[in-house]
Short mmCIF file of C-alpha atoms in Angstrom, two decimals:
data_model
loop_
_atom_site.label_atom_id
_atom_site.label_comp_id
_atom_site.label_asym_id
_atom_site.label_seq_id
_atom_site.Cartn_x
_atom_site.Cartn_y
_atom_site.Cartn_z
CA UNK A 285 114.06 79.01 123.22
CA UNK A 286 114.81 77.06 120.09
CA UNK A 287 114.76 78.63 116.68
CA UNK A 288 112.09 77.42 114.27
CA UNK A 289 113.31 75.06 111.61
CA UNK A 290 113.89 76.56 108.20
CA UNK A 291 111.18 75.52 105.80
CA UNK A 292 112.15 74.63 102.26
CA UNK A 293 110.33 73.03 99.42
CA UNK A 294 111.35 71.29 96.24
CA UNK A 295 110.70 73.71 93.43
CA UNK A 296 109.34 72.71 90.11
CA UNK A 297 112.07 71.83 87.64
CA UNK A 298 110.30 73.77 84.87
CA UNK A 299 111.95 77.17 85.09
CA UNK A 300 109.11 79.28 83.71
CA UNK A 301 107.18 81.95 85.58
CA UNK A 302 103.90 80.11 85.08
CA UNK A 303 105.18 76.73 86.26
CA UNK A 304 106.82 78.27 89.33
CA UNK A 305 103.63 80.16 90.23
CA UNK A 306 101.44 77.06 89.91
CA UNK A 307 103.83 74.97 91.99
CA UNK A 308 104.22 77.65 94.66
CA UNK A 309 100.44 78.09 94.82
CA UNK A 310 100.05 74.37 95.56
CA UNK A 311 102.74 74.47 98.24
CA UNK A 312 101.28 77.58 99.88
CA UNK A 313 97.73 76.18 99.77
CA UNK A 314 98.93 72.95 101.40
CA UNK A 315 100.58 75.07 104.11
CA UNK A 316 97.28 76.82 104.83
CA UNK A 317 97.73 80.14 103.06
CA UNK A 318 94.40 81.94 102.74
CA UNK A 319 95.48 83.47 99.42
CA UNK A 320 98.06 81.10 97.92
CA UNK A 321 97.91 82.47 94.37
CA UNK A 322 98.26 86.08 95.53
CA UNK A 323 101.12 85.11 97.85
CA UNK A 324 102.92 83.29 95.04
CA UNK A 325 102.45 86.17 92.60
CA UNK A 326 103.67 88.79 95.09
CA UNK A 327 106.70 86.70 96.01
CA UNK A 328 107.72 86.05 92.39
CA UNK A 329 107.13 89.71 91.49
CA UNK A 330 109.41 90.65 94.38
CA UNK A 331 112.01 88.02 93.41
CA UNK A 332 112.22 89.29 89.84
CA UNK A 333 111.62 92.96 90.71
CA UNK A 334 108.93 93.27 88.05
CA UNK A 335 105.40 94.63 88.39
CA UNK A 336 102.68 92.01 88.82
CA UNK A 337 100.94 92.79 85.49
CA UNK A 338 104.23 92.32 83.61
CA UNK A 339 104.87 89.07 85.47
CA UNK A 340 101.42 87.66 84.67
CA UNK A 341 101.76 88.66 81.02
CA UNK A 342 104.78 86.37 80.59
CA UNK A 343 103.91 82.92 81.97
CA UNK A 344 106.32 81.18 79.57
CA UNK A 345 109.29 83.40 80.46
CA UNK A 346 112.26 81.30 81.58
CA UNK A 347 113.77 82.05 84.96
CA UNK A 348 117.44 81.89 85.85
CA UNK A 349 118.34 79.12 88.32
CA UNK A 350 119.36 81.75 90.89
CA UNK A 351 115.89 83.35 90.66
CA UNK A 352 114.21 79.96 91.06
CA UNK A 353 116.29 79.27 94.19
CA UNK A 354 115.58 82.72 95.63
CA UNK A 355 111.85 82.32 94.93
CA UNK A 356 111.89 78.90 96.60
CA UNK A 357 113.54 80.44 99.65
CA UNK A 358 110.91 83.20 99.87
CA UNK A 359 108.09 80.69 99.48
CA UNK A 360 109.68 78.65 102.27
CA UNK A 361 109.65 81.71 104.53
CA UNK A 362 105.97 82.26 103.76
CA UNK A 363 105.19 78.59 104.43
CA UNK A 364 106.92 79.02 107.81
CA UNK A 365 104.42 81.78 108.63
CA UNK A 366 106.42 84.91 107.94
CA UNK A 367 104.21 87.73 106.66
CA UNK A 368 104.49 89.06 103.11
CA UNK A 369 105.48 92.57 104.28
CA UNK A 370 108.35 91.12 106.31
CA UNK A 371 109.51 89.07 103.32
CA UNK A 372 109.16 91.75 100.63
CA UNK A 373 110.00 94.80 102.75
CA UNK A 374 106.87 96.68 101.74
CA UNK A 375 103.13 96.77 102.28
CA UNK A 376 100.36 98.42 100.29
CA UNK A 377 97.96 100.52 102.35
CA UNK A 378 95.16 102.45 100.65
CA UNK A 379 97.13 102.57 97.41
CA UNK A 380 100.37 103.68 99.08
CA UNK A 381 103.47 101.50 98.90
CA UNK A 382 105.06 101.70 102.35
CA UNK A 383 108.49 100.37 103.28
CA UNK A 384 108.59 97.88 106.15
CA UNK A 385 111.77 97.10 108.08
CA UNK A 386 112.42 93.94 110.09
CA UNK A 387 111.37 95.56 113.38
CA UNK A 388 108.71 97.94 112.06
CA UNK A 389 105.18 97.53 113.38
CA UNK A 390 102.75 96.19 110.80
CA UNK A 391 99.43 97.83 110.01
CA UNK A 392 96.75 96.56 112.42
CA UNK A 393 93.39 95.21 111.31
CA UNK A 394 90.85 97.98 111.13
CA UNK A 395 93.37 100.69 110.25
CA UNK A 396 92.10 101.00 106.69
CA UNK A 397 88.52 101.39 107.90
CA UNK A 398 89.62 104.09 110.38
CA UNK A 399 91.35 106.02 107.59
CA UNK A 400 88.29 105.62 105.33
CA UNK A 401 86.03 107.04 108.06
CA UNK A 402 88.34 110.05 108.52
CA UNK A 403 88.49 110.64 104.76
CA UNK A 404 84.70 110.40 104.42
CA UNK A 405 84.27 112.84 107.33
CA UNK A 406 86.71 115.31 105.74
CA UNK A 407 84.98 115.16 102.37
CA UNK A 408 81.73 116.28 103.98
CA UNK A 409 83.30 119.36 105.57
CA UNK A 410 83.44 122.78 103.97
CA UNK A 411 86.66 123.64 102.18
CA UNK A 412 89.32 124.79 104.57
CA UNK A 413 92.16 123.57 106.70
CA UNK A 414 91.54 120.42 108.71
CA UNK A 415 93.66 118.80 111.37
CA UNK A 416 93.93 115.14 112.29
CA UNK A 417 95.79 113.20 114.94
CA UNK A 418 96.65 109.52 114.89
CA UNK A 419 97.41 108.31 118.39
CA UNK A 420 99.41 105.11 118.65
CA UNK A 421 100.44 105.59 115.05
CA UNK A 422 102.81 102.62 114.83
CA UNK A 423 104.15 102.77 111.30
CA UNK A 424 102.12 105.92 110.52
CA UNK A 425 100.09 104.36 107.72
CA UNK A 426 96.81 106.13 108.57
CA UNK A 427 98.48 109.53 108.91
CA UNK A 428 100.29 109.01 105.59
CA UNK A 429 97.06 107.97 103.87
CA UNK A 430 95.21 111.05 105.14
CA UNK A 431 98.03 113.30 103.96
CA UNK A 432 98.21 111.64 100.53
CA UNK A 433 94.49 111.27 99.85
CA UNK A 434 92.86 114.39 101.29
CA UNK A 435 94.49 117.80 100.73
CA UNK A 436 92.15 119.48 103.23
CA UNK A 437 94.17 117.83 106.02
CA UNK A 438 96.83 120.51 106.39
CA UNK A 439 97.98 119.50 109.88
CA UNK A 440 98.41 115.84 110.70
CA UNK A 441 99.93 114.67 113.95
CA UNK A 442 101.18 111.11 114.27
CA UNK A 443 101.87 110.26 117.91
CA UNK A 444 103.63 107.11 119.07
CA UNK A 445 105.08 106.33 122.50
CA UNK A 446 107.06 103.23 121.47
CA UNK A 447 110.63 104.10 120.56
CA UNK A 448 110.91 100.85 118.58
CA UNK A 449 108.01 101.88 116.34
CA UNK A 450 109.62 105.23 115.64
CA UNK A 451 113.01 103.86 114.57
#
């Protein structure tokens, strides 16, 4: 097997947050990103380690050359098809910020809907202790969401057979 070529792009010479976001959005859109603006914003927020609202409130803020280079590298990884959680090391699931390691399983499609169904079911039960089990838990996102969002779940079991997913 051959390794995929590293993808780079020429960053905008204007070192402001706004100019970098606009340029990255164009690059990501050309690469086929379904949400190029959101990708660019999340990557720059991660690069600068600032919350998204603070980032968007300062479009004329100058960036250091090292931050521009790091942002360009992260955009290149996204252009190459790497997922945002793999690049940033975290994923948001039902309002929870979950850490994601290089080998961690990502949250499958439909997981949020499954958690929503379980939460809705619990909210229509009389007060008392409820139990839940997530089989094939992977990263445990559904179990964590149930524990964080519904206090009636007093016993939650997250079962996974894959040793890699549990590491």
